[in-house]
mmCIF file of C-alpha atoms (C1' of nucleotides) in Angstrom:
data_model
loop_
_atom_site.group_PDB
_atom_site.id
_atom_site.type_symbol
_atom_site.label_atom_id
_atom_site.label_comp_id
_atom_site.label_asym_id
_atom_site.label_seq_id
_atom_site.Cartn_x
_atom_site.Cartn_y
_atom_site.Cartn_z
ATOM 1 C CA MET A 20 -9.000 -4.770 7.657
ATOM 2 C CA PRO A 21 -7.982 -2.287 5.036
ATOM 3 C CA ARG A 22 -5.438 -2.603 1.916
ATOM 4 C CA SER A 23 -3.033 -0.874 3.513
ATOM 5 C CA PHE A 24 -0.861 -4.171 4.838
ATOM 6 C CA LEU A 25 2.409 -2.779 5.126
ATOM 7 C CA VAL A 26 1.345 0.358 7.599
ATOM 8 C CA LYS A 27 3.094 -0.165 10.734
ATOM 9 C CA LYS A 28 1.277 0.333 13.630
ATOM 10 C CA HIS A 29 2.598 -0.310 17.048
ATOM 11 C CA PHE A 30 6.447 0.765 16.488
ATOM 12 C CA ASN A 31 7.445 3.547 18.786
ATOM 13 C CA ALA A 32 10.511 5.349 17.436
ATOM 14 C CA SER A 33 9.081 6.714 14.447
ATOM 15 C CA LYS A 34 11.083 9.061 12.677
ATOM 16 C CA LYS A 35 10.208 11.388 9.718
ATOM 17 C CA PRO A 36 12.187 12.329 6.837
ATOM 18 C CA ASN A 37 13.047 15.784 5.299
ATOM 19 C CA TYR A 38 10.146 16.997 3.501
ATOM 20 C CA SER A 39 11.246 18.075 0.805
ATOM 21 C CA GLU A 40 12.845 15.376 -0.540
ATOM 22 C CA LEU A 41 8.954 14.195 -1.151
ATOM 23 C CA ASP A 42 8.192 17.013 -2.689
ATOM 24 C CA THR A 43 5.801 15.802 -5.304
ATOM 25 C CA HIS A 44 4.940 17.776 -8.492
ATOM 26 C CA THR A 45 1.903 18.276 -10.079
ATOM 27 C CA VAL A 46 1.537 15.513 -12.721
ATOM 28 C CA ILE A 47 -0.544 16.758 -16.197
ATOM 29 C CA ILE A 48 -1.658 14.476 -18.636
ATOM 30 C CA SER A 49 -0.008 15.421 -21.516
ATOM 31 C CA PRO A 50 -2.200 17.514 -23.538
ATOM 32 C CA TYR A 51 -2.634 15.080 -27.040
ATOM 33 C CA LEU A 52 -4.722 12.773 -24.528
ATOM 34 C CA TYR A 53 -7.178 15.752 -24.945
ATOM 35 C CA GLU A 54 -7.411 16.162 -28.782
ATOM 36 C CA SER A 55 -9.499 13.461 -29.766
ATOM 37 C CA PHE A 56 -11.954 14.760 -26.348
ATOM 38 C CA PRO A 57 -12.773 18.518 -26.926
ATOM 39 C CA MET A 58 -14.307 19.844 -23.718
ATOM 40 C CA PRO A 59 -15.733 23.192 -23.473
ATOM 41 C CA VAL A 60 -13.631 25.621 -21.057
ATOM 42 C CA ILE A 61 -13.719 23.873 -17.598
ATOM 43 C CA PRO A 62 -13.612 26.083 -14.132
ATOM 44 C CA LYS A 63 -11.150 25.895 -12.594
ATOM 45 C CA PRO A 64 -12.399 23.431 -9.597
ATOM 46 C CA GLU A 65 -12.202 23.620 -6.183
ATOM 47 C CA ILE A 66 -9.663 21.056 -5.817
ATOM 48 C CA LEU A 67 -7.402 22.745 -7.893
ATOM 49 C CA SER A 68 -7.430 26.047 -5.861
ATOM 50 C CA SER A 69 -4.158 27.580 -4.775
ATOM 51 C CA GLY A 70 -5.153 26.852 -0.804
ATOM 52 C CA ALA A 71 -5.458 23.407 -2.001
ATOM 53 C CA TYR A 72 -1.947 22.890 -3.247
ATOM 54 C CA SER A 73 -0.155 25.116 -0.377
ATOM 55 C CA PRO A 74 2.876 23.311 0.490
ATOM 56 C CA ILE A 75 2.501 21.599 3.809
ATOM 57 C CA THR A 76 4.921 20.509 6.421
ATOM 58 C CA VAL A 77 5.078 16.748 6.309
ATOM 59 C CA TRP A 78 7.704 15.812 8.680
ATOM 60 C CA THR A 79 8.630 16.313 11.937
ATOM 61 C CA SER A 80 11.542 16.161 12.237
ATOM 62 C CA ALA A 81 15.190 15.744 10.296
ATOM 63 C CA ALA A 82 15.905 12.348 11.045
ATOM 64 C CA PRO A 83 18.817 11.029 8.513
ATOM 65 C CA PHE A 84 16.241 9.541 5.835
ATOM 66 C CA ASN A 85 18.877 9.422 2.966
ATOM 67 C CA SER A 86 20.730 6.727 5.118
ATOM 68 C CA PRO A 87 20.037 3.319 3.941
ATOM 69 C CA LEU A 88 18.999 0.527 5.825
ATOM 70 C CA PRO A 89 21.925 -1.430 6.686
ATOM 71 C CA SER A 90 22.784 -4.400 4.438
ATOM 72 C CA GLY A 91 20.969 -7.600 5.333
ATOM 73 C CA LEU A 92 18.401 -5.959 7.338
ATOM 74 C CA SER A 93 15.308 -6.452 5.804
ATOM 75 C CA PRO A 94 12.481 -4.626 7.446
ATOM 76 C CA LEU A 95 10.053 -7.205 5.500
ATOM 77 C CA ALA A 96 12.117 -10.094 6.161
ATOM 78 C CA GLY A 97 10.222 -12.925 7.708
ATOM 79 C CA TYR A 98 6.875 -11.800 7.334
ATOM 80 C CA SER A 99 5.023 -13.712 4.754
ATOM 81 C CA SER A 100 1.223 -13.676 4.313
ATOM 82 C CA PRO A 101 -0.861 -16.844 3.205
ATOM 83 C CA LEU A 102 -1.324 -14.640 -0.173
ATOM 84 C CA GLY A 103 2.685 -14.862 -0.353
ATOM 85 C CA ARG A 104 2.560 -11.402 -0.470
ATOM 86 C CA VAL A 105 4.716 -9.566 2.097
ATOM 87 C CA SER A 106 2.868 -8.564 5.240
ATOM 88 C CA PRO A 107 3.443 -6.131 8.302
ATOM 89 C CA PRO A 108 5.169 -7.961 11.338
ATOM 90 C CA PRO A 109 2.642 -8.644 14.090
ATOM 91 C CA PRO A 110 1.261 -5.890 16.295
ATOM 92 C CA SER A 111 2.171 -7.834 19.295
ATOM 93 C CA ASP A 112 6.230 -7.173 18.337
ATOM 94 C CA THR A 113 7.753 -6.274 21.360
ATOM 95 C CA SER A 114 11.310 -6.131 19.895
ATOM 96 C CA SER A 115 11.157 -2.115 19.384
ATOM 97 C CA LYS A 116 8.541 -1.918 21.984
ATOM 98 C CA ASP A 117 11.066 -3.281 24.493
ATOM 99 C CA HIS A 118 14.099 -1.301 23.423
ATOM 100 C CA SER A 119 12.524 2.223 23.340
ATOM 101 C CA GLY A 120 15.321 4.575 23.644
ATOM 102 C CA SER A 121 18.051 4.091 26.273
ATOM 103 C CA GLU A 122 16.685 2.587 29.068
ATOM 104 C CA SER A 123 17.950 -0.986 28.773
ATOM 105 C CA PRO A 124 19.376 -1.833 31.880
ATOM 106 C CA ILE A 125 22.523 -3.403 30.408
ATOM 107 C CA SER A 126 25.028 -0.481 29.411
ATOM 108 C CA ASP A 127 27.278 -1.736 26.537
ATOM 109 C CA GLU A 128 30.016 -1.615 29.005
ATOM 110 C CA GLU A 129 28.546 -3.630 30.932
ATOM 111 C CA GLU A 130 27.670 -5.906 28.417
ATOM 112 C CA ARG A 131 31.495 -6.459 27.410
ATOM 113 C CA LEU A 132 32.650 -6.766 30.851
ATOM 114 C CA GLN A 133 30.037 -9.625 31.207
ATOM 115 C CA SER A 134 30.837 -11.480 28.078
ATOM 116 C CA LYS A 135 34.988 -11.217 29.436
ATOM 117 C CA LEU A 136 33.685 -12.567 32.276
ATOM 118 C CA SER A 137 31.684 -15.287 31.031
ATOM 119 C CA ASP A 138 33.640 -16.163 28.171
ATOM 120 C CA PRO A 139 37.013 -17.774 28.337
ATOM 121 C CA HIS A 140 37.956 -16.697 25.210
ATOM 122 C CA ALA A 141 37.351 -13.106 26.208
ATOM 123 C CA ILE A 142 40.855 -12.633 27.194
ATOM 124 C CA GLU A 143 41.975 -12.409 23.627
ATOM 125 C CA ALA A 144 41.622 -9.345 21.768
ATOM 126 C CA GLU A 145 38.341 -8.159 20.904
ATOM 127 C CA LYS A 146 37.933 -9.172 17.670
ATOM 128 C CA PHE A 147 33.814 -9.468 16.800
ATOM 129 C CA GLN A 148 32.888 -5.738 15.890
ATOM 130 C CA CYS A 149 29.498 -4.654 15.145
ATOM 131 C CA ASN A 150 29.130 -3.527 11.399
ATOM 132 C CA LEU A 151 26.566 -0.928 11.796
ATOM 133 C CA CYS A 152 28.086 1.021 14.960
ATOM 134 C CA ASN A 153 31.692 -0.454 14.695
ATOM 135 C CA LYS A 154 32.163 -1.820 18.493
ATOM 136 C CA THR A 155 34.281 -4.282 19.033
ATOM 137 C CA TYR A 156 33.295 -7.233 21.358
ATOM 138 C CA SER A 157 35.840 -10.486 22.244
ATOM 139 C CA THR A 158 33.041 -13.101 21.926
ATOM 140 C CA PHE A 159 30.748 -13.770 19.343
ATOM 141 C CA SER A 160 27.838 -14.096 21.880
ATOM 142 C CA GLY A 161 28.552 -10.171 23.221
ATOM 143 C CA LEU A 162 28.542 -9.067 19.830
ATOM 144 C CA ALA A 163 25.391 -11.149 18.971
ATOM 145 C CA LYS A 164 23.505 -9.779 22.093
ATOM 146 C CA HIS A 165 24.705 -6.252 21.669
ATOM 147 C CA LYS A 166 22.775 -6.471 18.118
ATOM 148 C CA GLN A 167 19.788 -7.871 19.343
ATOM 149 C CA LEU A 168 19.731 -5.477 22.161
ATOM 150 C CA HIS A 169 20.926 -1.983 20.661
ATOM 151 C CA CYS A 170 21.327 -1.614 16.688
ATOM 152 C CA ASP A 171 19.174 -4.351 15.089
ATOM 153 C CA ALA A 172 16.795 -2.385 17.425
ATOM 154 C CA GLN A 173 17.555 1.068 16.722
ATOM 155 C CA SER A 174 17.787 0.502 12.822
ATOM 156 C CA ARG A 175 14.188 -0.594 12.542
ATOM 157 C CA LYS A 176 13.123 2.518 11.002
ATOM 158 C CA SER A 177 9.309 3.198 11.001
ATOM 159 C CA PHE A 178 8.231 5.976 8.386
ATOM 160 C CA SER A 179 5.268 7.934 9.389
ATOM 161 C CA CYS A 180 2.870 10.457 7.692
ATOM 162 C CA LYS A 181 1.940 13.655 9.388
ATOM 163 C CA TYR A 182 -1.272 13.764 7.262
ATOM 164 C CA CYS A 183 -2.182 10.547 9.081
ATOM 165 C CA ASP A 184 -1.067 8.302 11.316
ATOM 166 C CA LYS A 185 -0.070 5.643 9.201
ATOM 167 C CA GLU A 186 3.462 4.236 9.200
ATOM 168 C CA TYR A 187 5.412 2.531 7.021
ATOM 169 C CA VAL A 188 8.841 0.058 7.219
ATOM 170 C CA SER A 189 10.086 1.742 3.962
ATOM 171 C CA LEU A 190 10.472 4.729 2.469
ATOM 172 C CA GLY A 191 9.531 4.419 -0.784
ATOM 173 C CA ALA A 192 6.536 2.804 0.762
ATOM 174 C CA LEU A 193 6.037 6.398 2.553
ATOM 175 C CA LYS A 194 6.502 8.124 -0.651
ATOM 176 C CA MET A 195 3.797 6.422 -2.179
ATOM 177 C CA HIS A 196 1.447 6.798 0.624
ATOM 178 C CA ILE A 197 2.068 10.420 1.028
ATOM 179 C CA ARG A 198 1.133 10.839 -3.081
ATOM 180 C CA THR A 199 -2.745 9.904 -1.627
ATOM 181 C CA HIS A 200 -2.790 13.067 -0.023
ATOM 182 C CA THR A 201 -0.605 15.412 -2.026
ATOM 183 C CA LEU A 202 -2.916 13.887 -5.816
ATOM 184 C CA PRO A 203 -0.466 15.277 -7.736
ATOM 185 C CA CYS A 204 -2.685 13.788 -10.912
ATOM 186 C CA VAL A 205 -4.589 16.101 -12.427
ATOM 187 C CA CYS A 206 -7.546 15.551 -14.691
ATOM 188 C CA LYS A 207 -7.595 18.266 -17.228
ATOM 189 C CA ILE A 208 -11.290 17.619 -17.975
ATOM 190 C CA CYS A 209 -12.767 17.359 -15.164
ATOM 191 C CA GLY A 210 -9.937 18.859 -12.274
ATOM 192 C CA LYS A 211 -10.463 15.550 -10.295
ATOM 193 C CA ALA A 212 -7.083 14.644 -8.952
ATOM 194 C CA PHE A 213 -5.477 11.618 -8.280
ATOM 195 C CA SER A 214 -2.556 9.823 -6.910
ATOM 196 C CA ARG A 215 -0.899 8.314 -9.597
ATOM 197 C CA PRO A 216 -0.723 8.196 -13.145
ATOM 198 C CA TRP A 217 -2.035 5.481 -13.831
ATOM 199 C CA LEU A 218 -5.514 6.086 -12.048
ATOM 200 C CA LEU A 219 -5.452 9.326 -13.620
ATOM 201 C CA GLN A 220 -5.728 7.037 -16.551
ATOM 202 C CA GLY A 221 -8.087 5.426 -15.915
ATOM 203 C CA HIS A 222 -10.461 8.121 -14.912
ATOM 204 C CA ILE A 223 -9.857 9.423 -18.282
ATOM 205 C CA ARG A 224 -11.379 6.567 -19.354
ATOM 206 C CA THR A 225 -14.540 7.453 -18.584
ATOM 207 C CA HIS A 226 -14.230 10.523 -19.684
ATOM 208 C CA THR A 227 -13.481 9.296 -23.732
ATOM 209 C CA GLY A 228 -15.334 5.787 -23.475
ATOM 210 C CA GLU A 229 -12.256 4.092 -23.880
ATOM 211 C CA LYS A 230 -12.956 0.216 -22.421
ATOM 212 C CA PRO A 231 -9.732 -1.842 -23.836
ATOM 213 C CA PHE A 232 -10.729 -4.695 -21.790
ATOM 214 C CA SER A 233 -13.133 -7.118 -23.661
ATOM 215 C CA CYS A 234 -15.062 -10.241 -21.733
ATOM 216 C CA PRO A 235 -13.797 -13.530 -24.041
ATOM 217 C CA HIS A 236 -17.643 -15.215 -23.229
ATOM 218 C CA CYS A 237 -19.862 -12.551 -24.029
ATOM 219 C CA ASN A 238 -17.688 -9.497 -25.961
ATOM 220 C CA ARG A 239 -18.861 -6.910 -23.433
ATOM 221 C CA ALA A 240 -16.051 -4.452 -22.700
ATOM 222 C CA PHE A 241 -14.348 -3.097 -19.511
ATOM 223 C CA ALA A 242 -12.464 0.202 -18.671
ATOM 224 C CA ASP A 243 -10.728 -1.438 -16.255
ATOM 225 C CA ARG A 244 -9.189 -4.974 -15.987
ATOM 226 C CA SER A 245 -10.404 -5.322 -12.120
ATOM 227 C CA ASN A 246 -13.926 -5.005 -13.283
ATOM 228 C CA LEU A 247 -13.587 -7.002 -15.864
ATOM 229 C CA ARG A 248 -11.974 -9.658 -13.608
ATOM 230 C CA ALA A 249 -15.313 -9.379 -11.339
ATOM 231 C CA HIS A 250 -17.368 -9.463 -14.637
ATOM 232 C CA LEU A 251 -15.886 -12.744 -15.306
ATOM 233 C CA GLN A 252 -16.457 -14.308 -11.955
ATOM 234 C CA THR A 253 -20.093 -14.049 -13.405
ATOM 235 C CA HIS A 254 -19.353 -16.409 -16.240
ATOM 236 C CA SER A 255 -18.510 -18.969 -14.256
ATOM 237 C CA ASP A 256 -20.123 -21.783 -12.041
ATOM 238 C CA VAL A 257 -18.692 -21.946 -9.130
ATOM 239 C CA LYS A 258 -17.971 -18.748 -7.864
ATOM 240 C CA LYS A 259 -14.572 -17.464 -6.064
ATOM 241 C CA TYR A 260 -16.208 -15.914 -2.909
ATOM 242 C CA GLN A 261 -18.258 -19.178 -0.372
ATOM 243 C CA CYS A 262 -20.021 -18.985 1.858
ATOM 244 C CA LYS A 263 -18.429 -21.140 5.358
ATOM 245 C CA ASN A 264 -22.084 -21.910 6.213
ATOM 246 C CA CYS A 265 -24.080 -22.890 3.566
ATOM 247 C CA SER A 266 -21.705 -22.779 0.753
ATOM 248 C CA LYS A 267 -23.454 -20.676 -1.612
ATOM 249 C CA THR A 268 -20.602 -19.125 -3.554
ATOM 250 C CA PHE A 269 -20.674 -15.341 -4.654
ATOM 251 C CA SER A 270 -18.601 -13.762 -7.615
ATOM 252 C CA ARG A 271 -17.466 -10.777 -5.465
ATOM 253 C CA MET A 272 -16.308 -10.610 -1.996
ATOM 254 C CA SER A 273 -18.392 -7.888 -1.375
ATOM 255 C CA LEU A 274 -21.816 -10.009 -2.111
ATOM 256 C CA LEU A 275 -20.495 -12.606 0.262
ATOM 257 C CA HIS A 276 -20.131 -10.054 2.989
ATOM 258 C CA LYS A 277 -23.489 -9.151 2.370
ATOM 259 C CA HIS A 278 -24.771 -12.364 2.577
ATOM 260 C CA GLU A 279 -23.004 -12.765 5.542
ATOM 261 C CA GLU A 280 -24.539 -9.621 7.425
ATOM 262 C CA SER A 281 -27.760 -10.204 6.186
ATOM 263 C CA GLY A 282 -27.857 -13.650 8.619
ATOM 264 C CA CYS A 283 -26.883 -16.556 6.737
ATOM 265 C CA CYS A 284 -24.766 -17.730 9.497
ATOM 266 C CA VAL A 285 -27.632 -17.066 11.780
ATOM 267 C CA ALA A 286 -30.230 -19.114 9.629
ATOM 268 C CA HIS A 287 -28.114 -22.000 9.474
ATOM 269 C "C1'" DC B 11 -32.921 -7.498 -1.486
ATOM 270 C "C1'" DT B 12 -29.350 -9.224 -4.825
ATOM 271 C "C1'" DG B 13 -26.351 -9.066 -8.465
ATOM 272 C "C1'" DG B 14 -23.532 -6.872 -11.280
ATOM 273 C "C1'" DG B 15 -21.178 -2.713 -13.521
ATOM 274 C "C1'" DG B 16 -18.444 1.590 -12.266
ATOM 275 C "C1'" DA B 17 -14.751 4.201 -10.749
ATOM 276 C "C1'" DT B 18 -11.504 4.354 -7.510
ATOM 277 C "C1'" DG B 19 -7.802 3.756 -3.912
ATOM 278 C "C1'" DG B 20 -3.669 1.545 -2.784
ATOM 279 C "C1'" DG B 21 0.529 -1.602 -1.160
ATOM 280 C "C1'" DG B 22 3.310 -4.870 -4.428
ATOM 281 C "C1'" DC B 23 6.144 -6.201 -7.858
ATOM 282 C "C1'" DC B 24 9.458 -5.250 -12.084
ATOM 283 C "C1'" DC B 25 12.063 -3.451 -14.966
ATOM 284 C "C1'" DA C 11 14.360 5.264 -7.075
ATOM 285 C "C1'" DG C 12 10.674 5.942 -9.975
ATOM 286 C "C1'" DG C 13 7.134 4.917 -13.098
ATOM 287 C "C1'" DG C 14 4.062 1.497 -14.636
ATOM 288 C "C1'" DC C 15 0.970 -2.025 -14.229
ATOM 289 C "C1'" DC C 16 -0.980 -5.933 -11.192
ATOM 290 C "C1'" DC C 17 -3.761 -7.505 -8.034
ATOM 291 C "C1'" DC C 18 -6.844 -6.920 -3.993
ATOM 292 C "C1'" DA C 19 -10.582 -4.473 -1.909
ATOM 293 C "C1'" DT C 20 -14.343 -1.276 -1.702
ATOM 294 C "C1'" DC C 21 -18.142 1.951 -2.637
ATOM 295 C "C1'" DC C 22 -22.087 3.310 -4.941
ATOM 296 C "C1'" DC C 23 -25.465 2.720 -7.809
ATOM 297 C "C1'" DC C 24 -28.937 0.972 -10.915
ATOM 298 C "C1'" DA C 25 -31.615 -2.975 -12.831
#
DNA sequence: CTGGGGATGGGGCCC
DNA sequence: AGGGCCCCATCCCCA
């Protein structure tokens, strides 16, 4: 399972925003970063060729993406992972699947009629209004049914990337993802492109040799905090990742995976 | 083969 | 809304 746990996979009502809204601009790290690291002239790399940065149309339809989600309609609400992080809705989510398009067997008018027939208070003036489409209903149950079957389901937007098949529950997440395709942050030294400025900053450290993260135990320095964290595990008697079968612990998840794949589970 | 370091990707959170 | 940072994860390489 990749880390893209916000990726929606099974919603069918994908909508795609106006790509012009998502246009990103190439980011060049300020030249002062290179002043202390003189480099010879670097030939223009392939990735910087005009072809590599030719405009690409990403979105396929002009859905009204500038309209925010209705208040109180958080696509992420209710999906919390064991780690306390937000997780995607389960693939088996049928709420959108059951409601693709206008195939509902019950029309709005029928809904209202049924509400009136089944509710003695329906005779009163219609006073329950949908805050999404402004339709009014005489009973709360009628409104609730309408929202469950129509408006709420229709508001559950998904944001699709045209570069790949990924879909996201928010435009912000999609914008972030788009950067992984456009790679707007380019290293002036070697021409390598990155999706985000801080990734580029980390890469530049590989050129400058800067290692701002030091191990308090052995004073070994690292350019990346994550690598320091992994290194700290090597100082720990009890490693973070433990084999369920033999209880052997490992400093890295990848090492545990290797261990499991090597046949521990078979041997024990 | 195993363990560890280096480099990088990517989503979330906070400001 | 966007940038910066955090955290997790993965791949590659080497001793």
